[in-house]
Coordinates of C-alpha atoms in Angstrom, one line a residue:
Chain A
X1 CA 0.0 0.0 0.0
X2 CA 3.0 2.0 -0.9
X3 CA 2.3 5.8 -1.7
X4 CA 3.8 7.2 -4.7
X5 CA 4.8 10.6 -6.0
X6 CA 3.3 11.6 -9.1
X7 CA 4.8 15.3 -11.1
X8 CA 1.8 17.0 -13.1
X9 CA 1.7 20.6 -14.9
X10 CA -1.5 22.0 -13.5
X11 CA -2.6 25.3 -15.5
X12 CA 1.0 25.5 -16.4
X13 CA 2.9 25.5 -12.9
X14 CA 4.7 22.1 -12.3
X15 CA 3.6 19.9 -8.9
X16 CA 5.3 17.1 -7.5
X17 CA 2.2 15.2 -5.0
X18 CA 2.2 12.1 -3.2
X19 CA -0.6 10.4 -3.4
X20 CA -2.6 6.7 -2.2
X21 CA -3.2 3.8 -4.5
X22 CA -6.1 4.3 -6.8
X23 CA -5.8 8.4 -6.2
X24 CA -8.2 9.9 -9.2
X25 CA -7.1 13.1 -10.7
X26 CA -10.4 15.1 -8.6
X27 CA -9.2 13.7 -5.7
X28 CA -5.5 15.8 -5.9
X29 CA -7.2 18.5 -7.7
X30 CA -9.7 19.4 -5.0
X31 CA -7.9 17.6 -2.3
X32 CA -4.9 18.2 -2.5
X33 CA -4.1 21.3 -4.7
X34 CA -7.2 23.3 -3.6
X35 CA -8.7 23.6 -7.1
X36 CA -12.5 22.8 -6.2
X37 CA -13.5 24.8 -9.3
X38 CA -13.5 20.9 -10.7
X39 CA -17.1 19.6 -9.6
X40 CA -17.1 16.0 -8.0
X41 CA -21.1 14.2 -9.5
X42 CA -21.0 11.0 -10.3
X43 CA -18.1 9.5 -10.2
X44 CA -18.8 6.8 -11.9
X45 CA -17.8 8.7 -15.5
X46 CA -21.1 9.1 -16.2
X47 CA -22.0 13.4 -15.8
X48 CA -19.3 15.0 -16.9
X49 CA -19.1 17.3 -14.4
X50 CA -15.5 16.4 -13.4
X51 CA -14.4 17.3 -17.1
X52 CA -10.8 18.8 -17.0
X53 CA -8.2 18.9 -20.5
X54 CA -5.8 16.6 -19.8
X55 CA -3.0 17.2 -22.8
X56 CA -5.4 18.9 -24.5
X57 CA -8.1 16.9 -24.4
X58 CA -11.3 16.2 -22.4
X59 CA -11.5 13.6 -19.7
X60 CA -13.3 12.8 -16.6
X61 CA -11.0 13.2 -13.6
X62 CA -13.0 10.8 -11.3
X63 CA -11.9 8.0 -13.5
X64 CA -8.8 9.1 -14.2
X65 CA -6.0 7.1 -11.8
X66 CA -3.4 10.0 -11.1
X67 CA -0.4 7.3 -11.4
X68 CA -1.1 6.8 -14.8
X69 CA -1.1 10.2 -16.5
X70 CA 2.8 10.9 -14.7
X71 CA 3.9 13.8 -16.6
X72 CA 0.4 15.2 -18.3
X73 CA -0.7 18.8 -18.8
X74 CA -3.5 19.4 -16.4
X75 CA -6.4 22.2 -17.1
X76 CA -8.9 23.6 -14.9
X77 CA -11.0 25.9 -14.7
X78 CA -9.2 28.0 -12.5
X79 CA -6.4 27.5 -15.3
X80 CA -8.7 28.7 -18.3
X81 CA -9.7 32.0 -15.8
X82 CA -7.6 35.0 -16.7
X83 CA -5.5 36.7 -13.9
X84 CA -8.0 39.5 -14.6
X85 CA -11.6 39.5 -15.8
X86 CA -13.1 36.6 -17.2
X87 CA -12.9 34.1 -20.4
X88 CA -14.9 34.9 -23.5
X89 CA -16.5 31.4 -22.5
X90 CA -17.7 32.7 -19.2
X91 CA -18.4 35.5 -20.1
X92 CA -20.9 34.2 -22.5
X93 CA -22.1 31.6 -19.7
X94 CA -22.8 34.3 -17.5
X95 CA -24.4 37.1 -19.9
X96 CA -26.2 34.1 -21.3
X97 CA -27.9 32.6 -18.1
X98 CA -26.6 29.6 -19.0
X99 CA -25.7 28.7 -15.4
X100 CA -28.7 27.4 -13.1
X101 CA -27.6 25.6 -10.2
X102 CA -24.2 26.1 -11.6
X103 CA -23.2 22.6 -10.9
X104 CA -22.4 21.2 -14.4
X105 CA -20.7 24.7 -15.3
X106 CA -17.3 23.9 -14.7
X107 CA -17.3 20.8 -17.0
X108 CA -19.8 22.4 -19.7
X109 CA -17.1 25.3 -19.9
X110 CA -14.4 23.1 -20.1
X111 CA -15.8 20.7 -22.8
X112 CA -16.2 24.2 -24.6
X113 CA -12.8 25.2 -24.4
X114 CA -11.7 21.7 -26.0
X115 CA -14.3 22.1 -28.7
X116 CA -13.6 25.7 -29.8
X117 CA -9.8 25.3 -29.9
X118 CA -10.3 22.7 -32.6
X119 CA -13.4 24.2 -34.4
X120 CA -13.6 27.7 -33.6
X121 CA -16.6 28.0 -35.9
X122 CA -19.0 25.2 -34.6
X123 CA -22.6 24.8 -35.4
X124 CA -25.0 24.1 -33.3
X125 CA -25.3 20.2 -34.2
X126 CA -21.4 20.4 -33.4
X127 CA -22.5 22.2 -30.3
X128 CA -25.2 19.5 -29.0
X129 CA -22.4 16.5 -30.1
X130 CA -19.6 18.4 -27.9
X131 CA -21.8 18.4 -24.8
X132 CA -23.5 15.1 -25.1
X133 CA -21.0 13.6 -22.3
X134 CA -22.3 16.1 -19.8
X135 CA -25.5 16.2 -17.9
X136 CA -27.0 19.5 -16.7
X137 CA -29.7 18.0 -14.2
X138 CA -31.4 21.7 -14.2
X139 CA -32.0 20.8 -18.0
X140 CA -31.0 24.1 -19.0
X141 CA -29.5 22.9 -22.2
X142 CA -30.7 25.2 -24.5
X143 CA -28.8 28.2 -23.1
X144 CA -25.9 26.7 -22.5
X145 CA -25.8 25.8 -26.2
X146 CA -26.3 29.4 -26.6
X147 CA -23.9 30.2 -24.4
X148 CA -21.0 28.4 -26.5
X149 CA -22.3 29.8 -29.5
X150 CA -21.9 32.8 -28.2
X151 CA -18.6 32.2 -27.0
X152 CA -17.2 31.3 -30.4
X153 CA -18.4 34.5 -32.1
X154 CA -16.6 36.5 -28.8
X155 CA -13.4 34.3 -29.4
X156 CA -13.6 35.1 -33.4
X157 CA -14.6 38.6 -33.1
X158 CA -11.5 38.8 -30.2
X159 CA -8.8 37.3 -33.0
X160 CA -10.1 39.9 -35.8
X161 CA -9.5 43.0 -33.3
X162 CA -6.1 41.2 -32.4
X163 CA -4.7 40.5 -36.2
X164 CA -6.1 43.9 -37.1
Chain B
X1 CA -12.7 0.1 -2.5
X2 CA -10.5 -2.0 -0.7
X3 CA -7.1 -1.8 -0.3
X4 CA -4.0 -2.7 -2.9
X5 CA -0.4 -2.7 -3.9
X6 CA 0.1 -0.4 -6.8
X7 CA 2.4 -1.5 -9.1
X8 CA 4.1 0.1 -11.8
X9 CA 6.5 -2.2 -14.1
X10 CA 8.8 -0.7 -16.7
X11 CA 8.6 -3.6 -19.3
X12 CA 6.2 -6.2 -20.5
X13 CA 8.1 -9.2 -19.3
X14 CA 8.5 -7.5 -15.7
X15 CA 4.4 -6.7 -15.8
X16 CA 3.9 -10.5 -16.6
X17 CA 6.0 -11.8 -13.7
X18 CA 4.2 -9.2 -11.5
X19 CA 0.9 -10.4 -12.8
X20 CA 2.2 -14.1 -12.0
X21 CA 0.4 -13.4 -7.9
X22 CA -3.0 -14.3 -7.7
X23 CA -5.1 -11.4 -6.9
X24 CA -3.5 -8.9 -9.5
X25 CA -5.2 -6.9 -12.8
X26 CA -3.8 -4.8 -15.3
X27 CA -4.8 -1.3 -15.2
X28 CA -4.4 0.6 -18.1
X29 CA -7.4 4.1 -18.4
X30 CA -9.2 2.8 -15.5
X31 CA -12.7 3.4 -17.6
X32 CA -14.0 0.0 -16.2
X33 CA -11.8 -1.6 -13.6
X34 CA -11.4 2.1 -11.1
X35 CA -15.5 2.1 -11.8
X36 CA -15.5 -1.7 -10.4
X37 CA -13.6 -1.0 -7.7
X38 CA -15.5 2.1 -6.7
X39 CA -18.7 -0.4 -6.1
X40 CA -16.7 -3.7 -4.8
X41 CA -17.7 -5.9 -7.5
X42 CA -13.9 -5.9 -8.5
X43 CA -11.3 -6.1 -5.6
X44 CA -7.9 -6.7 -6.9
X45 CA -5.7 -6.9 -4.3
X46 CA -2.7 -5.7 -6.5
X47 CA -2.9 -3.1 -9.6
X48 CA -0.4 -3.4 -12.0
X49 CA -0.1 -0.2 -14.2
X50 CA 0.1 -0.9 -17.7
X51 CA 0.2 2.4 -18.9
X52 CA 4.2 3.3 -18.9
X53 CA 4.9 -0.1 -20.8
X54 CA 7.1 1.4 -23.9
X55 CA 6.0 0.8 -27.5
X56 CA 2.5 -0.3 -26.7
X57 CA 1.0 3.0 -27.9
X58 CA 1.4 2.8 -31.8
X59 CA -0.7 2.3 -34.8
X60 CA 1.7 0.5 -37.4
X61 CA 0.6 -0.6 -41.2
X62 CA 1.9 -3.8 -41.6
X63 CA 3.8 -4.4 -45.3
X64 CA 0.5 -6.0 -47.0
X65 CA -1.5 -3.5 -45.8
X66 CA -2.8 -4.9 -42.5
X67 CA -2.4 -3.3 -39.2
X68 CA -1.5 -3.3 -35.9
X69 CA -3.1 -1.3 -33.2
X70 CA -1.0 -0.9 -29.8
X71 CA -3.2 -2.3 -26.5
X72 CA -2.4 1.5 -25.0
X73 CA -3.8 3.3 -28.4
X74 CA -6.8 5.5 -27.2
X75 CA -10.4 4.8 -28.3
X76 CA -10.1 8.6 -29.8
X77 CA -7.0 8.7 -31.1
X78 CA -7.3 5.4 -33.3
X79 CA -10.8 6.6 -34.4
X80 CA -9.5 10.1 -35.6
X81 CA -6.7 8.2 -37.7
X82 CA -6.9 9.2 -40.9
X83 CA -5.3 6.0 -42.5
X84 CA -7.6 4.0 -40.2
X85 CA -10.8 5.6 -40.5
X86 CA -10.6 5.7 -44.3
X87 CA -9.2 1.8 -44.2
X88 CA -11.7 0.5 -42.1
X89 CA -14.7 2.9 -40.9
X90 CA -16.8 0.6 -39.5
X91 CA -14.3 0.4 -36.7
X92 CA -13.9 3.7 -36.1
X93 CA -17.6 4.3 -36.5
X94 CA -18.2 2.0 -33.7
X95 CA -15.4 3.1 -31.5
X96 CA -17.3 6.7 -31.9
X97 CA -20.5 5.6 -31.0
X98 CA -19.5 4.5 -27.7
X99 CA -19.0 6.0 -24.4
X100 CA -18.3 9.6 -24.3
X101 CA -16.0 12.0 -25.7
X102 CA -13.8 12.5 -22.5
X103 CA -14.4 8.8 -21.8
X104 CA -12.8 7.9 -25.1
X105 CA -9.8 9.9 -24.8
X106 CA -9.1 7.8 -22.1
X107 CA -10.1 4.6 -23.0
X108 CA -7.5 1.8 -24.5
X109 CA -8.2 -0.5 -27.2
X110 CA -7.4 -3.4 -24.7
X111 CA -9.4 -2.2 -22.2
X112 CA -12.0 -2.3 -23.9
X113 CA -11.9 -6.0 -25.3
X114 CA -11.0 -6.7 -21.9
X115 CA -14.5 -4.2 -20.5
X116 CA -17.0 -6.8 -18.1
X117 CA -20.5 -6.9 -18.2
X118 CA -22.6 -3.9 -17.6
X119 CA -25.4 -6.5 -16.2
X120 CA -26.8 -4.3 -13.0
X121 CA -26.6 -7.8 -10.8
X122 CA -22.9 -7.9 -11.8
X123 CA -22.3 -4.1 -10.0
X124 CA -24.9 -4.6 -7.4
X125 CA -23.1 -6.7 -4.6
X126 CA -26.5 -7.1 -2.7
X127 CA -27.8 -9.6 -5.6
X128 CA -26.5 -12.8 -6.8
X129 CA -24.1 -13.0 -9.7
X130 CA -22.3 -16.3 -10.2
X131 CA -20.2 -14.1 -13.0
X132 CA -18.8 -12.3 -10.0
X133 CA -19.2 -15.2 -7.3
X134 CA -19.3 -18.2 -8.9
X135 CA -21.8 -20.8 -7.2
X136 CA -24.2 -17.4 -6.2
X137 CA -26.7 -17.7 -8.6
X138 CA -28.0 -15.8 -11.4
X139 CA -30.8 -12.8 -9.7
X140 CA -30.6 -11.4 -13.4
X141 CA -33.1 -14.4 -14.6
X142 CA -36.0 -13.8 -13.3
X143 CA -35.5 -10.2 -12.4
X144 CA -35.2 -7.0 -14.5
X145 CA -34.0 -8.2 -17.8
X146 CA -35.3 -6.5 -20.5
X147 CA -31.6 -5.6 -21.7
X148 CA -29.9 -8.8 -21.7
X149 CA -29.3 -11.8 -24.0
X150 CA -30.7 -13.4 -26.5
X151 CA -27.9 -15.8 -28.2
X152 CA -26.0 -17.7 -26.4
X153 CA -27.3 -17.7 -22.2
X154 CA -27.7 -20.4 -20.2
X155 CA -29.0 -20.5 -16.9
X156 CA -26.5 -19.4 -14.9
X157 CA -25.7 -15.8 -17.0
X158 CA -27.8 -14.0 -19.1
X159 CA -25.2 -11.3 -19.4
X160 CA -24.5 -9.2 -22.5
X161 CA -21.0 -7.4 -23.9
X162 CA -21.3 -4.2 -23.8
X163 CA -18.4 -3.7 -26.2
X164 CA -19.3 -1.7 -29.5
X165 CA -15.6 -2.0 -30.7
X166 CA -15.5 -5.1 -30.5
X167 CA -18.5 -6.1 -32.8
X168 CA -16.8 -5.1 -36.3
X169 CA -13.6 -6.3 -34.8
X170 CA -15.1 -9.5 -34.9
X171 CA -17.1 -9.3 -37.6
X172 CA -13.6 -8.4 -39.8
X173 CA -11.5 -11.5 -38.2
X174 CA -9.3 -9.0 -35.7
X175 CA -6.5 -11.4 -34.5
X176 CA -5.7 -10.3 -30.7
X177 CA -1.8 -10.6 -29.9
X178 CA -1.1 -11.7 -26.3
X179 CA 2.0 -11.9 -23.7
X180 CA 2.0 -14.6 -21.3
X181 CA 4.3 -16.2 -18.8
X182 CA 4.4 -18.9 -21.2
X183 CA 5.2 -16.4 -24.2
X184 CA 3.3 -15.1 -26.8
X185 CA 0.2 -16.5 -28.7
X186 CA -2.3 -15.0 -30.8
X187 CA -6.4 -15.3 -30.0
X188 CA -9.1 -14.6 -32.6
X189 CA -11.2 -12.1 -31.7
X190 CA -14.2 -14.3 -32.3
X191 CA -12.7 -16.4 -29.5
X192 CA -11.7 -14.2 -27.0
X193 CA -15.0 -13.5 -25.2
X194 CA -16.7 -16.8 -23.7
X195 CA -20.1 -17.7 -23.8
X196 CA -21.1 -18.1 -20.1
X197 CA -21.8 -21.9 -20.0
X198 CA -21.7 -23.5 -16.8
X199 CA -18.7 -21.1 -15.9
X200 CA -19.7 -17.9 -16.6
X201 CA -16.4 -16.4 -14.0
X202 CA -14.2 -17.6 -17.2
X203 CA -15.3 -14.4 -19.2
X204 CA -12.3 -14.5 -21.7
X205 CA -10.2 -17.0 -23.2
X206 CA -7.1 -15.6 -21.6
X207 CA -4.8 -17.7 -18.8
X208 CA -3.7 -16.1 -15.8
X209 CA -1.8 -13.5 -16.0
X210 CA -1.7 -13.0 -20.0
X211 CA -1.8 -9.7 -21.5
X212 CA -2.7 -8.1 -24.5
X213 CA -0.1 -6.1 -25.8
X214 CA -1.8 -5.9 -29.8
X215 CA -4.7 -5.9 -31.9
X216 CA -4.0 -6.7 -35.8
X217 CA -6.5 -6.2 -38.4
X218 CA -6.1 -8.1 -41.6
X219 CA -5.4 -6.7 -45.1
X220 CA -8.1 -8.8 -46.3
X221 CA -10.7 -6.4 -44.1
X222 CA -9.9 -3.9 -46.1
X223 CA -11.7 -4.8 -49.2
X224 CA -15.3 -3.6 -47.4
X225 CA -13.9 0.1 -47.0
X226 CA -16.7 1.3 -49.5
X227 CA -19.7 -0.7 -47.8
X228 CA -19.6 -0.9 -44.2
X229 CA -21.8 0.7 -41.8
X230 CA -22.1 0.4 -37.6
X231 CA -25.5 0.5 -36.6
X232 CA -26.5 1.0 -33.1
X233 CA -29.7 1.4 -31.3
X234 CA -29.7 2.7 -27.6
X235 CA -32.1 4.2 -25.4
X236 CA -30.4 7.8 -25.6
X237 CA -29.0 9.2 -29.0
X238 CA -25.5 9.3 -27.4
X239 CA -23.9 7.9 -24.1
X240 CA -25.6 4.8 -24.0
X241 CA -24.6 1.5 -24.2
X242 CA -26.5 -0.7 -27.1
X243 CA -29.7 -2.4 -26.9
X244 CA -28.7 -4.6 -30.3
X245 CA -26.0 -3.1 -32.4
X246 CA -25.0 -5.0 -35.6
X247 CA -21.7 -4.2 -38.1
X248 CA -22.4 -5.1 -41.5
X249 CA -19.8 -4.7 -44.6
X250 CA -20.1 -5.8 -48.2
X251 CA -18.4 -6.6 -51.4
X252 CA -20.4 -5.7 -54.1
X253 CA -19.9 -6.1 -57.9
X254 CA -22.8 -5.0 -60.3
X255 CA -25.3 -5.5 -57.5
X256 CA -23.9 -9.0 -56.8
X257 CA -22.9 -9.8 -53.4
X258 CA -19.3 -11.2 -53.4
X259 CA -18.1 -11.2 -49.6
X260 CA -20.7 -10.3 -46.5
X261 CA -19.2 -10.3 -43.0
X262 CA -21.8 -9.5 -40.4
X263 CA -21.8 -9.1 -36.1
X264 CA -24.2 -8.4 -33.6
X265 CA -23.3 -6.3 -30.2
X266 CA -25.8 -6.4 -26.7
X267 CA -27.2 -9.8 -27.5
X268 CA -25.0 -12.4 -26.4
X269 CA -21.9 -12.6 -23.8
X270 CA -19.2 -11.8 -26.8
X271 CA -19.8 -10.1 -29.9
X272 CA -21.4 -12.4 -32.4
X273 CA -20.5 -13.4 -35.6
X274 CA -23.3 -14.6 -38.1
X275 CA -21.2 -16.7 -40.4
X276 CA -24.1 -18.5 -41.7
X277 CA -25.8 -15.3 -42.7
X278 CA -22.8 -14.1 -44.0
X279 CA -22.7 -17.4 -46.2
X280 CA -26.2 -17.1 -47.1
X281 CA -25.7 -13.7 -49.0
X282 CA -22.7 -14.5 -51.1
X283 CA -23.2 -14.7 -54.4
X284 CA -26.6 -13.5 -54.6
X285 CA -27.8 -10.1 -55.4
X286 CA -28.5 -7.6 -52.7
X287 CA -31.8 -6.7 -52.4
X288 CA -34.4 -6.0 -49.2
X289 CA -35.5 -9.8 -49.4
X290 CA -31.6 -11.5 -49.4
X291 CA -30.8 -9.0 -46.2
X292 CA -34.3 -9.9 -44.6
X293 CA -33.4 -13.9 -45.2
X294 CA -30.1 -13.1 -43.7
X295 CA -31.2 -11.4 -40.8
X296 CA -33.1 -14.5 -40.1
X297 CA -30.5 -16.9 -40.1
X298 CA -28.2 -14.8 -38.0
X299 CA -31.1 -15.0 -35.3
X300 CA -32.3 -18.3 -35.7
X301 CA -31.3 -19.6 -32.7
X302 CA -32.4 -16.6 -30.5
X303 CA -34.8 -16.8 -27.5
X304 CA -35.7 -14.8 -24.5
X305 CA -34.0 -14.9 -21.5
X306 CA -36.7 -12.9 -19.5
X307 CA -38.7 -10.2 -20.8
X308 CA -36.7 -9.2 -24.0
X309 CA -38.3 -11.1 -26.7
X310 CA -38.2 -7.8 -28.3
X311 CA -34.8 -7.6 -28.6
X312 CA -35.3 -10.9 -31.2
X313 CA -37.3 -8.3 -33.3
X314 CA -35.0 -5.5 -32.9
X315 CA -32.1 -7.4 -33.8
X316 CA -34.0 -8.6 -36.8
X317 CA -34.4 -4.9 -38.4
X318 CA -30.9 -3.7 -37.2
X319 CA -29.3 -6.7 -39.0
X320 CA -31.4 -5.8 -42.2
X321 CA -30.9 -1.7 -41.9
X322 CA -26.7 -2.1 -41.4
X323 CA -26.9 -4.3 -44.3
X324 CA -29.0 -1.9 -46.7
X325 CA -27.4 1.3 -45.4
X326 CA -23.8 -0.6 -46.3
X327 CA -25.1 -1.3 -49.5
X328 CA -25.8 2.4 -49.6
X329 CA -21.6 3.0 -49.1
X330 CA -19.9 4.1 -46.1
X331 CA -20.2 8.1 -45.8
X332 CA -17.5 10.3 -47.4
X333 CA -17.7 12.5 -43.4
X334 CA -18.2 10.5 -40.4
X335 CA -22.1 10.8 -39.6
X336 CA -22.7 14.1 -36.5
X337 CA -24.4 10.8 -34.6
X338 CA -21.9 7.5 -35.6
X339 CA -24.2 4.3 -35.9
X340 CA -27.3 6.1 -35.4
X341 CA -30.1 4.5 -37.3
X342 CA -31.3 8.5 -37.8
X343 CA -30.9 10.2 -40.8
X344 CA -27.8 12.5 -40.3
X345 CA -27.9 15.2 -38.5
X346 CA -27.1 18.4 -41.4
X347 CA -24.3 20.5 -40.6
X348 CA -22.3 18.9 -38.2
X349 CA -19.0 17.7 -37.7
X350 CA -17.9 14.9 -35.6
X351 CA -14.9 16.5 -34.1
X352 CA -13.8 16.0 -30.3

């Protein structure tokens, strides 16, 4: 029942954590790196509410054993929130409504991020395919959908200003 | 969960000898056995981690045009393969249908052969399960089984695989490579999953302490690039697991039917292969009445195990659409919904 230490880059700052056999990736980011922006549901893989970008990419961090991603690239939320101000995602999230209970936010914003780095332009179909890991038990689907839509024109609009 | 020795070998011969103590499983993503263990119905009492094991993460083409698929390759990242997708869609139509996005960017191709039952009576450690105690019983017959086989039971598991992966793996004659303590050997994918029998515990036909370090897909699967379809029916249009699935692929020439493969997923304990359907086809020309005769061999031996007689039925039409939509030709884009039996969904791009 040997502990073992485990290095991660967590929204770009390198840790070094020991941690128990069988440790999930929510459990050191909430535990014991204070980042409870990341939402423990399920934990069974199922909600989506855990989403975090792992390399890049979407995963759940309840399923994730920390042992075997030694050496990832960990996102957050609290990674994707400028020092100042908010993200163009959030912003949308918030302006929108799209937040109820605000339970699933974290992971809805996250899945987001992942989709709109890879098609900046989605439609809504790619929008409704994107989310379709992630449960938002207040049903408020339709704004957040909005919401992301919304986000990508902000992100677009934010690039035009920037290569102008 | 209980408690375990985590270890983490640096090569496949040391993750074999350390696999050699009873009590120990491979971990590789975690997508099944970390849920198992979260509920009891697994308790290793040592976790080998798989996952640092050098060269098991790589797709390679083989010299005639096969390949061979790493046990470590992701669910996503051999779907998104160009080369792969294009060479053989069906697979990576199914591997998209499955699970969710996050889920399969974690996922491992050997994980999920290696994936148990999603039975409820399997997870629930209150009822019987002689899959997960042998000698318990079976509280699945009898109880709420709508979901579960059709092909293949017997009375002491009724139990489906809930692998869609695996049905056109099987259905294309994927050849599983494994590592063992007595060296290596190569499985059939048709043979790897066990019907339940009187042993239902034995879910695979891998020894103790075996691992699968490969999966290889024939050059010869190839040929059904141009007509092959996944088709999946579930009670969601995404995130579910299937109620009947089936992969169908074709070789046609002037509306003549030279080479049929066919498999069904969620109605038996292993993917199953309809050979004698497959048989049936070839040669003749494919039209609604050869793929409803087909159909109807590859379910001629299917009965209820409990309330899902309706499966029979379903199965029936899912076998007959994935045969007519491959006749159609595999789509240019992968569909917005993989395997959906929908029409697809305009606009979209299947993309994370």
């Amino acid at each position: 029942m040997k502990h073992s230490v485990v290095s991660l880059t967590i929204n770009g700052a390198e840790r070094q954590m020991l941690v128990a056999p069988g440790s999930t990736l929510i459990d050191v980011l909430r535990e014991s790196q204070g980042l409870t922006g990341t939402r423990r549901g399920c934990e069974q893989g199922a909600c989506g509410t855990c989403t975090v970008l792992v390399d890049g990419k979407t995963a759940m961090s309840c399923m994730l054993p920390v042992e075997t991603i030694e050496g990832a690239h960990v996102e957050t939320i609290e990674g994707l929130t400028p020092p100042q101000g908010l993200h163009p995602i959030q912003e949308a999230f918030l302006q929108g409504f799209a937040t109820q209970c605000g339970f699933c936010t974290s992971g809805m914003i996250m899945v987001a991020a992942a989709l709109l780095a890879k098609n900046p332009n989605p439609s809504r179909e790619d929008v409704v395919r994107a989310i379709s890991g992630n449960i938002c038990r207040c049903t408020g689907y339709e704004a957040i959908i909005d919401a992301i839509l919304d986000a990508a024109v902000r992100i677009r609009s934010a690039a035009h200003a920037e290569a102008a | 969960m209980n408690r375990f020795d985590y270890i983490r070998p640096v090569s496949v011969p040391e993750a074999i000898a350390a696999a050699a103590v009873p009590g120990s499983a491979y971990l590789a993503a975690g997508t099944n056995l970390l849920d198992l263990m979260k509920v009891g119905a697994s308790r290793p009492e040592r976790v080998i981690n798989i996952t640092r094991l050098p060269g098991l993460d790589r797709i390679e083409w083989l010299p005639d045009g096969g390949v061979r698929v790493g046990t470590l390759v992701r669910n996503s990242d051999l779907a998104y393969d160009e080369r792969f997708a294009k060479t053989f869609p069906v697979v990576a139509e199914a591997l998209l249908s499955g699970a969710s996005a996050q889920l399969r960017n974690a996922a491992t191709v050997g994980g999920n052969l290696m994936q148990r039952t999603r039975c409820a009576y399997f997870h629930d450690l209150a009822g019987a399960c002689n899959r997960r105690e042998p000698g318990s019983g079976c509280d699945a017959l009898g109880g709420e089984n709508r979901l579960q086989a059709v092909l293949g039971w017997s009375e002491h598991c009724i139990a489906t695989h809930p692998s869609d992966f695996c049905v056109p793996l099987a259905a294309l004659d994927a050849i599983v490579e494994v590592e063992g303590p007595h060296g290596g050997r190569e499985i059939a994918l048709d043979t790897l999953h066990r019907l339940p029998g009187a042993t239902p515990e034995q879910e695979t036909a891998l020894l103790p302490g075996e691992l699968i370090v490969a999966l290889r897909l024939p050059a010869e699967a190839s040929s059904f690039s141009r007509n092959a379809r996944y088709i999946k029916l579930r009670e969601r249009t995404s995130y579910a697991f299937a109620v009947v699935s089936a992969a169908a692929a074709l070789e046609v020439e002037g509306g003549t039917i030279r080479k049929a493969r066919i498999a069904l997923g969620g109605v038996a304990a292993k993917p199953w292969r309809a050979r004698e359907a497959e048989a049936l086809l070839e040669g003749k020309q494919a039209t609604a009445q050869a793929f409803a005769e087909a159909a109807e061999l590859a379910l001629a031996e299917a009965r209820p195990s409990g309330d899902n007689a309706f499966k029979i039925e379903l199965a029936h039409r899912i076998v007959t659409r994935a045969l007519s939509l491959a006749l159609e030709g595999t789509p240019q884009a992968m569909p917005a919904l993989p395997a959906s039996p929908f029409p697809a969904l305009s606009g979209a791009n299947h993309v994370i």
